[in-house]
Short mmCIF file of C-alpha atoms and ligand atoms in Angstrom, two decimals:
data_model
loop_
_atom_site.label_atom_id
_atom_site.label_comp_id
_atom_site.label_asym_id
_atom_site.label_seq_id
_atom_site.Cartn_x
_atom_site.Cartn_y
_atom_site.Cartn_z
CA UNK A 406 78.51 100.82 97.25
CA UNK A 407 76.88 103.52 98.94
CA UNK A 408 78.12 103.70 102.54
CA UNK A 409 78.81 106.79 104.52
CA UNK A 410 80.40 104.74 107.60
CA UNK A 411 83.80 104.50 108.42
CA UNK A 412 86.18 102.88 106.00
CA UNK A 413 89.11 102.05 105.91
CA UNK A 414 91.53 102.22 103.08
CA UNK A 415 94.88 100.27 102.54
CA UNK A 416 97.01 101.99 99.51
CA UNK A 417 99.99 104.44 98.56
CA UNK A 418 98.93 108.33 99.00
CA UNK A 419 100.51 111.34 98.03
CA UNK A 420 99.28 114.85 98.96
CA UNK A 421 100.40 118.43 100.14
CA UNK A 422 99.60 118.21 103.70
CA UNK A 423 99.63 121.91 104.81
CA UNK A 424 98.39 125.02 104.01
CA UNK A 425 100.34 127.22 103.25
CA UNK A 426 99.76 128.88 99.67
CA UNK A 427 103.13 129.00 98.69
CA UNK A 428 104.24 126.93 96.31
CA UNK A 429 107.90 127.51 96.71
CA UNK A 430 107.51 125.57 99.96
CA UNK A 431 105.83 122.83 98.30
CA UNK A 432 108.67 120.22 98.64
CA UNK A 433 108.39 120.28 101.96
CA UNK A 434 104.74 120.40 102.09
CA UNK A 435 104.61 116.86 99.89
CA UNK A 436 103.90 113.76 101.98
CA UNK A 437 104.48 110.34 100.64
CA UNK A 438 103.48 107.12 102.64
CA UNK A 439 104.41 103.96 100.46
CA UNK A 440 101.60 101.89 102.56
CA UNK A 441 99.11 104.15 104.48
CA UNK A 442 96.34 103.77 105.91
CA UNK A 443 93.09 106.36 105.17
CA UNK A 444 90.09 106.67 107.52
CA UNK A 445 87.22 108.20 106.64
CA UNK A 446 82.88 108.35 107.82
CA UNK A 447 80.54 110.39 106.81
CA UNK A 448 82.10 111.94 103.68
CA UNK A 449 84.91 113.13 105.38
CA UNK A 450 88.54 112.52 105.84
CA UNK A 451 89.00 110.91 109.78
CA UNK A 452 92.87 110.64 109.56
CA UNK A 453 95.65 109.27 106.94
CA UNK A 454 98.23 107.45 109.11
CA UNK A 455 101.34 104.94 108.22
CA UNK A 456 99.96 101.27 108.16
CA UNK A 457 102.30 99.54 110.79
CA UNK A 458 102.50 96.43 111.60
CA UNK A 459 100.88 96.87 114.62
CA UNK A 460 98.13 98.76 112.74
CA UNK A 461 94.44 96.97 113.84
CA UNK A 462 91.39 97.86 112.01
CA UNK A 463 88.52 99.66 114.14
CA UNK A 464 85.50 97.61 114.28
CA UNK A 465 82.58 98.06 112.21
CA UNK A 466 84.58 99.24 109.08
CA UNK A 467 84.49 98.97 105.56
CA UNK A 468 88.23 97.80 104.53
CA UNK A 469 88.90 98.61 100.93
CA UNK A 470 92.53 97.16 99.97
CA UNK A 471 94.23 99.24 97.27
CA UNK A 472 97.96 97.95 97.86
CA UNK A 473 99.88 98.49 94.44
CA UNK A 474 98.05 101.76 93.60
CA UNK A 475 98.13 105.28 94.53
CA UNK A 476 95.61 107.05 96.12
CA UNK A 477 95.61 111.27 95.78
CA UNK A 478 93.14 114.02 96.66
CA UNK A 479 90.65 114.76 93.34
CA UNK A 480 91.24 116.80 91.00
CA UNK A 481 90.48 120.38 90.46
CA UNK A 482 89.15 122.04 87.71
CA UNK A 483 89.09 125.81 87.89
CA UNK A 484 88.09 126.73 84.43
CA UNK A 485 85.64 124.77 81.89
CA UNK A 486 82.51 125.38 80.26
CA UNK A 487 80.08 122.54 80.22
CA UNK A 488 78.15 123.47 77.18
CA UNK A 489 81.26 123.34 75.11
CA UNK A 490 82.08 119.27 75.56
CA UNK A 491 80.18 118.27 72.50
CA UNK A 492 82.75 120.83 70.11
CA UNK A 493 85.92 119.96 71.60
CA UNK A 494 88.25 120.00 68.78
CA UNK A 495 86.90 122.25 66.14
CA UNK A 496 89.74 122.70 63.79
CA UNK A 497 91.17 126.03 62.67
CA UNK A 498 90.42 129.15 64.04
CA UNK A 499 91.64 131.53 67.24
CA UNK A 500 89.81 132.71 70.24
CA UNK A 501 87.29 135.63 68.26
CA UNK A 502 86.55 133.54 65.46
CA UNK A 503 85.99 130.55 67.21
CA UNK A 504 83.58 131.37 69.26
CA UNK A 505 81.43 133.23 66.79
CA UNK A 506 82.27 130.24 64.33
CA UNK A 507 81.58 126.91 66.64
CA UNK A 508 80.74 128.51 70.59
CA UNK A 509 77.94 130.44 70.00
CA UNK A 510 75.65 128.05 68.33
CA UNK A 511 76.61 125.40 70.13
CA UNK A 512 75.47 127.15 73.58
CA UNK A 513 72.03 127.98 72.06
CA UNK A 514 70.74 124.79 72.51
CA UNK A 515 70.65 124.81 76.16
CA UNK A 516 67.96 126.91 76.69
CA UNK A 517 66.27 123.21 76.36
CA UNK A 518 66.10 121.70 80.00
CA UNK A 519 66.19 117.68 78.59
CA UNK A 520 68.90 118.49 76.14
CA UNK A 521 70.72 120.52 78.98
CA UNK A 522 70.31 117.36 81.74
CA UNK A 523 71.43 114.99 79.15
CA UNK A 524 74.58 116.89 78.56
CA UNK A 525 75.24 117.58 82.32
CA UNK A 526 75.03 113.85 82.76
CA UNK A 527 77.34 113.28 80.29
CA UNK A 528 80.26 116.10 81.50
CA UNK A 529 79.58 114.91 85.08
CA UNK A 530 80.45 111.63 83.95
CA UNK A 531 83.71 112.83 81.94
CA UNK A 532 84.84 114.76 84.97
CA UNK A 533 84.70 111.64 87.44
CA UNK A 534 86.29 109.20 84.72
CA UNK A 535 89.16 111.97 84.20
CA UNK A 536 89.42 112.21 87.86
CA UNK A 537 88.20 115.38 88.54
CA UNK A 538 86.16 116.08 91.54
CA UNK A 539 85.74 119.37 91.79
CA UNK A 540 85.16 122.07 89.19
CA UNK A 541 84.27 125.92 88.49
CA UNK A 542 81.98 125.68 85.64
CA UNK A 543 80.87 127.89 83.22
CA UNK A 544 77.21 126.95 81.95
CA UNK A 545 75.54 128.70 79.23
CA UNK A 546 73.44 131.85 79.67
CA UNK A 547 70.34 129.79 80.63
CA UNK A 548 69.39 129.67 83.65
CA UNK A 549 67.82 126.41 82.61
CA UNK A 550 71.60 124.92 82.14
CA UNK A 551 72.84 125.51 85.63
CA UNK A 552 69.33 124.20 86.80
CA UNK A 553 70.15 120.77 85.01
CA UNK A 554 73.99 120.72 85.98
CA UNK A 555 73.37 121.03 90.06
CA UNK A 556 71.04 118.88 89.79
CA UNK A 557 73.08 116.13 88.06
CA UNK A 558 76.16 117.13 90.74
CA UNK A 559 73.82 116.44 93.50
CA UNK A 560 72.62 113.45 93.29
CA UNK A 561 76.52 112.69 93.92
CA UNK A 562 76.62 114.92 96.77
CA UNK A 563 79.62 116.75 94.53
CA UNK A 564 81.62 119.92 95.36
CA UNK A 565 80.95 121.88 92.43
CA UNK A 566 80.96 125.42 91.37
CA UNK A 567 78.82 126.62 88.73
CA UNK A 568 76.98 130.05 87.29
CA UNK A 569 74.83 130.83 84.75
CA UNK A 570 76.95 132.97 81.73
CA UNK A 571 76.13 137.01 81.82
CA UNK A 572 76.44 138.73 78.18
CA UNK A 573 74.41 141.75 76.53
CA UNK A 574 76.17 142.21 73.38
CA UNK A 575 78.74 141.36 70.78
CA UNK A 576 77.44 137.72 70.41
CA UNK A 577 74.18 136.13 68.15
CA UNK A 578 70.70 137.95 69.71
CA UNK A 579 69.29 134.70 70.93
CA UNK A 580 71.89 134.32 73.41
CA UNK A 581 71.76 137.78 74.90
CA UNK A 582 69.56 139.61 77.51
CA UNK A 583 69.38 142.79 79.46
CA UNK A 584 71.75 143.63 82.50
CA UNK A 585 68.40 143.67 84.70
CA UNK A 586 67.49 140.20 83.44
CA UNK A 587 70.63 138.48 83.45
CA UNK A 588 71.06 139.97 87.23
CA UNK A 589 67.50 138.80 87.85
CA UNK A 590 68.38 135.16 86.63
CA UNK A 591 71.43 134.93 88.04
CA UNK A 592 70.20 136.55 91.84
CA UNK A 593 67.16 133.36 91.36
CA UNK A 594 70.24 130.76 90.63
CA UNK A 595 72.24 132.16 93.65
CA UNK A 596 69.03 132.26 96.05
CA UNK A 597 68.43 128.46 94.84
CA UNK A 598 71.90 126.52 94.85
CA UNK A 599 74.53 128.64 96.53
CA UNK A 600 75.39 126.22 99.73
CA UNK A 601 72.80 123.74 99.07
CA UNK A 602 75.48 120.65 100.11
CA UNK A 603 78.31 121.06 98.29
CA UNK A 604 76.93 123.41 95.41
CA UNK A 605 78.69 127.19 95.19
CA UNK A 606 77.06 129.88 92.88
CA UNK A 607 79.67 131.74 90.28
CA UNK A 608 79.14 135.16 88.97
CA UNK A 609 80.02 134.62 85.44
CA UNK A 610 80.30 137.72 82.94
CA UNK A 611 81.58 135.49 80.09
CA UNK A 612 84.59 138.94 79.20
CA UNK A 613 84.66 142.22 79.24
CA UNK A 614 84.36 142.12 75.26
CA UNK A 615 80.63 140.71 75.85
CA UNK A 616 79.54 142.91 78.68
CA UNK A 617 78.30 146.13 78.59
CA UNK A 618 79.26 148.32 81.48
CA UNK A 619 75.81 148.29 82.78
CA UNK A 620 76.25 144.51 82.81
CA UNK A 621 79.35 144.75 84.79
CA UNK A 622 77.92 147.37 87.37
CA UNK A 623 75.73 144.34 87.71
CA UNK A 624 78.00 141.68 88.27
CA UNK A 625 79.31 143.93 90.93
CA UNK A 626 76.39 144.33 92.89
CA UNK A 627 75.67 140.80 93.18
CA UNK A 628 78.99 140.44 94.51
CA UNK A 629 78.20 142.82 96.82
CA UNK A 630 75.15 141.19 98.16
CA UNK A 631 76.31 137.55 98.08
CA UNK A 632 80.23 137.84 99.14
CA UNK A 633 80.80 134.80 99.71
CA UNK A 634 79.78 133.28 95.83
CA UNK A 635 82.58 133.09 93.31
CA UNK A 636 83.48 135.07 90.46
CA UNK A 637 84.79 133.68 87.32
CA UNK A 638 85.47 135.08 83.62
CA UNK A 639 88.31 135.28 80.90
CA UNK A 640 91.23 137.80 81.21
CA UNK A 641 93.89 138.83 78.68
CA UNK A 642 93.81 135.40 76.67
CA UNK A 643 94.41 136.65 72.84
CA UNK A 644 96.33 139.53 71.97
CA UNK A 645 93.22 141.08 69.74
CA UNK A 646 90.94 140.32 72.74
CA UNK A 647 92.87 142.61 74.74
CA UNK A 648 93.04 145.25 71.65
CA UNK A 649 89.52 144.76 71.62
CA UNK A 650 89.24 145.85 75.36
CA UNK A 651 91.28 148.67 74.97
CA UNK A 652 88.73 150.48 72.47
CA UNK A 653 85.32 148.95 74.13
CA UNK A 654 86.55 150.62 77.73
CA UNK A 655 89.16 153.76 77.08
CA UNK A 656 88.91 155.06 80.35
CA UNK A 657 90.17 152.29 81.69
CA UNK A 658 93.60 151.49 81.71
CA UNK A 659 93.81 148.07 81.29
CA UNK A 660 91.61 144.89 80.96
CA UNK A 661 91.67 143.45 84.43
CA UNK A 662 91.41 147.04 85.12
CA UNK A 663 87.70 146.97 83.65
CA UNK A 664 86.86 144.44 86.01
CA UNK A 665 88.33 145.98 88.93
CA UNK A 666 86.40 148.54 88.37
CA UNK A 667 83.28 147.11 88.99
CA UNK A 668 84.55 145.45 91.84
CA UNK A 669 84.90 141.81 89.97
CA UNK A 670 88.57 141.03 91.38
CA UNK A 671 89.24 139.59 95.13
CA UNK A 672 89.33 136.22 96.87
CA UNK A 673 87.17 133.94 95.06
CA UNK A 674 87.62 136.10 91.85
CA UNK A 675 88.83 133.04 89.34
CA UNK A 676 90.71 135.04 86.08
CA UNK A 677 90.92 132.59 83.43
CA UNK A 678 94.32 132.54 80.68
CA UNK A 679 96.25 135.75 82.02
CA UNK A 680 98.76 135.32 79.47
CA UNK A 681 99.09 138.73 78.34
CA UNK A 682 98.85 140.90 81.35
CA UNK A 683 101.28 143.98 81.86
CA UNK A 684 102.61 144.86 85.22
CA UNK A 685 99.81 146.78 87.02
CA UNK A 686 97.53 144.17 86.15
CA UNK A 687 100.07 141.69 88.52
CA UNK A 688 99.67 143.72 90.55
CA UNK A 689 96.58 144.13 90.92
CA UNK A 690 95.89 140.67 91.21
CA UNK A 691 98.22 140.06 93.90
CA UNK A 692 96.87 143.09 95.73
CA UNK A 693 93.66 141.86 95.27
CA UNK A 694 93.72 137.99 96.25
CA UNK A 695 92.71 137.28 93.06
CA UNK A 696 93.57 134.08 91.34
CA UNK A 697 94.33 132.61 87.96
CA UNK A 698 93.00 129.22 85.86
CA UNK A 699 96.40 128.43 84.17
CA UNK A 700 94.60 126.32 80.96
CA UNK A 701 97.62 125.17 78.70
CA UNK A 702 95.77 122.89 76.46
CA UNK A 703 93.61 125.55 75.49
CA UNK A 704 96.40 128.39 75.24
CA UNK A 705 98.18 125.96 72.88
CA UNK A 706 94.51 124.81 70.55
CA UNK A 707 94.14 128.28 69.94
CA UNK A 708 97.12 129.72 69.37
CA UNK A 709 96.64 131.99 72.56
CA UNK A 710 100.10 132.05 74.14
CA UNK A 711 102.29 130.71 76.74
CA UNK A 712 101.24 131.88 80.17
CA UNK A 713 104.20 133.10 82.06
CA UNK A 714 104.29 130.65 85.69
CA UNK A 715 107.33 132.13 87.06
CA UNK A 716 105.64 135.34 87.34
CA UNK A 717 102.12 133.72 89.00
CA UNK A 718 104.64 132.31 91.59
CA UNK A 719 106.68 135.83 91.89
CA UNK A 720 103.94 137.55 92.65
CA UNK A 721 102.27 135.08 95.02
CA UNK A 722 98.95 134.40 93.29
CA UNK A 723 96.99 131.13 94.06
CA UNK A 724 97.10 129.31 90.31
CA UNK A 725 94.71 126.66 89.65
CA UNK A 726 94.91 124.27 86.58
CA UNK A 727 91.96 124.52 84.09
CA UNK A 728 91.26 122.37 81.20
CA UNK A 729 88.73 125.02 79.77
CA UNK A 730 87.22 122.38 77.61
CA UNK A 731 85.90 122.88 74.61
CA UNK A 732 88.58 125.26 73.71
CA UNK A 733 90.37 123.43 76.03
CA UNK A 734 91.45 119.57 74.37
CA UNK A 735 91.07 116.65 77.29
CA UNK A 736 89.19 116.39 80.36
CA UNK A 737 92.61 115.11 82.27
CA UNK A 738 94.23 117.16 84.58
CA UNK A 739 96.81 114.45 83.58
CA UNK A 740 97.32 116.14 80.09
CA UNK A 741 96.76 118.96 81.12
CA UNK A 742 100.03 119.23 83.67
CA UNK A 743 101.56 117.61 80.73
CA UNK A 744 100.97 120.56 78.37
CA UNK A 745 101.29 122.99 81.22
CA UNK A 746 105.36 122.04 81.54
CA UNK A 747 105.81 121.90 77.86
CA UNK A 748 104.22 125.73 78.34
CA UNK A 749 106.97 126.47 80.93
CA UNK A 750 109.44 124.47 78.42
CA UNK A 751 109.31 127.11 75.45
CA UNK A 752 109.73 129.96 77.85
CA UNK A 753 112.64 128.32 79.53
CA UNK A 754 110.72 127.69 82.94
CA UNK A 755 110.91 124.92 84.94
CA UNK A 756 107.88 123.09 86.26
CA UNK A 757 108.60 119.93 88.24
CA UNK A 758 105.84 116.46 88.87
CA UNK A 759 105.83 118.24 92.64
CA UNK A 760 104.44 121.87 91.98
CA UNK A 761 102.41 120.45 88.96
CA UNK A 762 100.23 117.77 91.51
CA UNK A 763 99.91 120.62 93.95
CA UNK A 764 98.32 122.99 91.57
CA UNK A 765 96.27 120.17 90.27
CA UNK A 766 94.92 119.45 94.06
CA UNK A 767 95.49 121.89 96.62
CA UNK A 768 96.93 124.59 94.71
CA UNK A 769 93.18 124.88 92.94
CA UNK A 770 92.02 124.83 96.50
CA UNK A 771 93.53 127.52 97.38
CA UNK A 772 92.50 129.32 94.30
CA UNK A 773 88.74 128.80 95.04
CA UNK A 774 89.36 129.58 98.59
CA UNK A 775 88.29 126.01 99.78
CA UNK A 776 91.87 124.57 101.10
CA UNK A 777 89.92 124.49 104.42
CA UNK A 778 87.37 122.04 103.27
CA UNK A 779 89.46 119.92 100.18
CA UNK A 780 92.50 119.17 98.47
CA UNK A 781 94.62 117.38 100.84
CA UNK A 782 93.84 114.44 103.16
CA UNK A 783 93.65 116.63 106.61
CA UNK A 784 91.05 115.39 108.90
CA UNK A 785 87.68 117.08 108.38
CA UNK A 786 88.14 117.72 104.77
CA UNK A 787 86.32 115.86 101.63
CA UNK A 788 86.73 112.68 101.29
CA UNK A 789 87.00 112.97 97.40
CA UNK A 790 90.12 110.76 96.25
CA UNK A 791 91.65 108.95 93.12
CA UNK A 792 92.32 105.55 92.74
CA UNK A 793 95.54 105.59 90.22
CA UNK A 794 96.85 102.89 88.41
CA UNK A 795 100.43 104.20 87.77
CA UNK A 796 101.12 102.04 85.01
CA UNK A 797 97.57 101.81 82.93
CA UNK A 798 99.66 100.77 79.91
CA UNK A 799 102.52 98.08 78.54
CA UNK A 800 104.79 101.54 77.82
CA UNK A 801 103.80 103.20 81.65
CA UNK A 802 104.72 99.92 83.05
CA UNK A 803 108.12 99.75 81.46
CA UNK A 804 108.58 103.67 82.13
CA UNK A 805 107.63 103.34 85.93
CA UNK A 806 110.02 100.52 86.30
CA UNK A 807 112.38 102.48 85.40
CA UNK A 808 111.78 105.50 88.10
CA UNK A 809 113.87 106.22 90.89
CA UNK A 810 111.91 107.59 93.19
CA UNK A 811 108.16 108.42 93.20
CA UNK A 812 108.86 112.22 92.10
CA UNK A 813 110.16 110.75 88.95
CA UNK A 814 107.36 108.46 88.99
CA UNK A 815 104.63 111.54 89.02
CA UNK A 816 106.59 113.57 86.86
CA UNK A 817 105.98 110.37 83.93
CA UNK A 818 102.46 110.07 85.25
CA UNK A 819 101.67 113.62 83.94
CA UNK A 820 103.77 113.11 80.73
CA UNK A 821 102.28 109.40 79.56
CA UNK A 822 99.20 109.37 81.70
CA UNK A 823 95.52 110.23 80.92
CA UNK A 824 91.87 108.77 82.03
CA UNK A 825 93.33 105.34 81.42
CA UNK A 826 95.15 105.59 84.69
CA UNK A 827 92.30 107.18 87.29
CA UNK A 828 91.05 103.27 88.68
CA UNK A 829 88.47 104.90 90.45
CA UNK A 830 87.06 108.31 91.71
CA UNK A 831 85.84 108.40 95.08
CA UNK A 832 83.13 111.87 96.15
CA UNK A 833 82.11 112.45 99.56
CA UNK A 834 83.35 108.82 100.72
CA UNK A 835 81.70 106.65 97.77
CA UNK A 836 82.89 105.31 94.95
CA UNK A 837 81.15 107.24 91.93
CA UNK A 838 83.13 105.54 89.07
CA UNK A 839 85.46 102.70 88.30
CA UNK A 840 87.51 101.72 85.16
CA UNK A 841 85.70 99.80 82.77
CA UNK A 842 82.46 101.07 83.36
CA UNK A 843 80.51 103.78 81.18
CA UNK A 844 78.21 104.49 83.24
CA UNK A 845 78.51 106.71 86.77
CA UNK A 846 78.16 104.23 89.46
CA UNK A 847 73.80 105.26 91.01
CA UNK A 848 74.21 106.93 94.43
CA UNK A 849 70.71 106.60 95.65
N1 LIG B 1472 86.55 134.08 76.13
C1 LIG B 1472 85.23 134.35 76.15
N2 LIG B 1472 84.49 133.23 76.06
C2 LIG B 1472 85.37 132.21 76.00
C3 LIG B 1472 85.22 130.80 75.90
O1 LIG B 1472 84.12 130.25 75.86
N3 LIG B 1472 86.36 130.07 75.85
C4 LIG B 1472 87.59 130.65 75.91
N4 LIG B 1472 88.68 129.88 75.87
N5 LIG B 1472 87.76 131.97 75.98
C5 LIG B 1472 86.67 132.74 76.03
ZN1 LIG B 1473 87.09 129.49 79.10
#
């Protein structure tokens, strides 16, 4: 199982071949090879080529035949908070209350390293049976948790993005800390796992609601000493959240204008929600580079709103998909493109199976600033895959059949689908999980 040689791989593939950010020219971007043939060593993608008749294996290679099943770049998750997977689905309350009611106590217990690893092993687990191979992660503010979550990514060799939470007020007094200390722990985390394989450090000021603006000024200066780590937080998700904003920063003049302000917004700035947002804060994000975590499960749980996709694409900023578990309510990217059209559905927006897969895969790529190294199947890049069984279930089955073409077929992937149809999940070249089984597969 674990091999880093060349294979070869025998299967149907779909994937957005170039590069280009855009997702009006998506459609032609979209490759489709009914039988192709996927070569890859060393954790990285050699070359995805037709299979022809004439097609002869190279020597010395692994052959893996997937024929009947489609094979597409992983997943990628660009908003959810690992602490949070043991309260999915707590019933009844939106964004303020909820997180005082069920978030907040929830987080304090991973200031305990062995509770922390066991957790980490379990959400690493749920992202590779959902599919999902690489993720922007919000931990919890101990440093502790981020310790145990790279650790559990690495032993897969994983690409995964992670950062310890920064708050100093507004929430219980166990789980905050000075602006000094939470810089000091998170400048420690940065100088530890930032580039260590596939491991990325996140700035993560949980909002501007929880920060003070010494906290921010921070945040900011961290970013200036480490420009190439991420940024990630919540923006403009609940209408009294944003009220709330308004009288905790009045000389600002609007929320993502806080954050701008301290210098939080840019390329590899990752603004989670964004439903709410008036013009100048567009704006700004397009002026910026910045990029959005479009999380419709979540905007729907809590009663949050519909974010507005036509506008993303208007104004040219890189949107990622984001299941923000716990608020969030499935792991699958698979649900979650099929809440993210019913979104665009009660706004009278159209989101087709074609721009939904490419925000799923290289459209998150492009919003963590890594469509250079992952999301399609260009030579060089990751060789993190899916293994999907397009019809997992009696009703798929009898659905697919009755497809015309396999944009119709993707489109009721992402409406019926969920982890029952990811076969297998493939990081860095090796199989890390497989139908049927509950554990991860051991990568020595
Ligand atoms: N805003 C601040 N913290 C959170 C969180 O944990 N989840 C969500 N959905 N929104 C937030
Ligand atoms: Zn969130």
């Amino acid at each position: 199982m674990s091999h880093t040689g060349l294979q070869a791989i025998r299967a149907a593939f779909v994937d957005f071949a170039g590069t280009v950010a855009d997702p009006e020219q998506m459609m032609q971007q979209f490759r489709y090879l009914p039988d192709g043939l996927l070569l890859t060593e060393g954790g990285k993608i050699i070359s995805l080529t037709p299979w022809q008749e004439t097609t002869v294996l190279p020597e010395n290679c692994i052959f893996n035949d997937f024929r009947g099943q489609l094979i597409m770049p992983g997943f990628i998750d660009t908003h959810i908070h690992y602490p949070q997977t043991e309260m999915i689905a707590a019933c009844g309350e939106q964004l303020l209350e909820w997180l005082e009611q069920y978030t907040f106590p929830v987080e304090s217990k991973y200031g305990d390293p062995e509770y922390a690893a066991k957790m980490a092993a379990f959400f690493i687990r749920q992202l590779f049976s959902n599919g999902t191979t690489t993720a922007l992660v919000f931990a919890s503010v101990h440093p502790q948790s981020v310790d145990a979550l790279f650790s559990e990514a690495e032993k897969y060799a994983m690409r995964l993005i992670a950062g310890k939470v920064m708050m100093d007020r507004h929430a219980p007094q166990s789980l905050l800390e000075t602006p000094e200390q939470s810089a000091e722990q998170s400048r420690a985390l940065i100088e530890r796992w930032h580039g260590k394989g596939r491991l990325g450090y996140a700035i993560t000021p949980r909002f501007a609601p929880t920060s003070s603006a010494e906290l921010l000024q921070q945040a900011g200066a961290l970013r200036n000493q480490y420009p190439d780590v991420w940024m990630q937080t919540h923006l403009s998700e609940n209408l009294r959240e944003v009220e709330w904003v308004r009288e905790l920063f009045p000389q600002q003049d609007s929320y993502l204008g806080v954050y701008h302000h301290f210098g939080l917004t840019g390329k590899r700035s990752v603004f989670a929600h964004c439903i709410h947002l008036q013009d100048k804060e567009w704006d700004c994000l397009q002026q910026t580079g910045s990029a959005i975590a479009f999380c419709p499960t979540s905007n729907l749980f809590l009663g949050s709103g519909l974010f507005p996709l036509d506008r993303a694409r208007a104004q040219h900023i890189p949107v990622g998909m984001g299941t923000d578990v716990g608020a969030g309510t499935s792991f699958s990217l698979l649900c979650t493109l099929g809440d993210a059209y019913k979104v665009q559905q009660l706004q009278n927006n159209r989101l087709n199976a074609c721009e939904a897969f490419y925000h799923a895969t290289l459209g998150g790529a492009h919003a963590l600033d890594l469509h250079h190294q992952t999301g399609n199947f260009n030579a060089g890049n990751d060789a993190d895959f899916i293994v999907i069984d397009m019809a997992a279930t009696p009703l798929q089955a009898l659905r697919q059949r009755n497809s015309k073409d396999i944009i119709e077929q993707l489109f009721v992937l992402m409406t019926l689908g969920d982890e029952r149809n990811i076969a297998q999940t493939w990081v860095n070249g090796q199989c890390v999980w497989q139908q049927g089984t509950t554990e991860a597969l051991a990568i020595p």
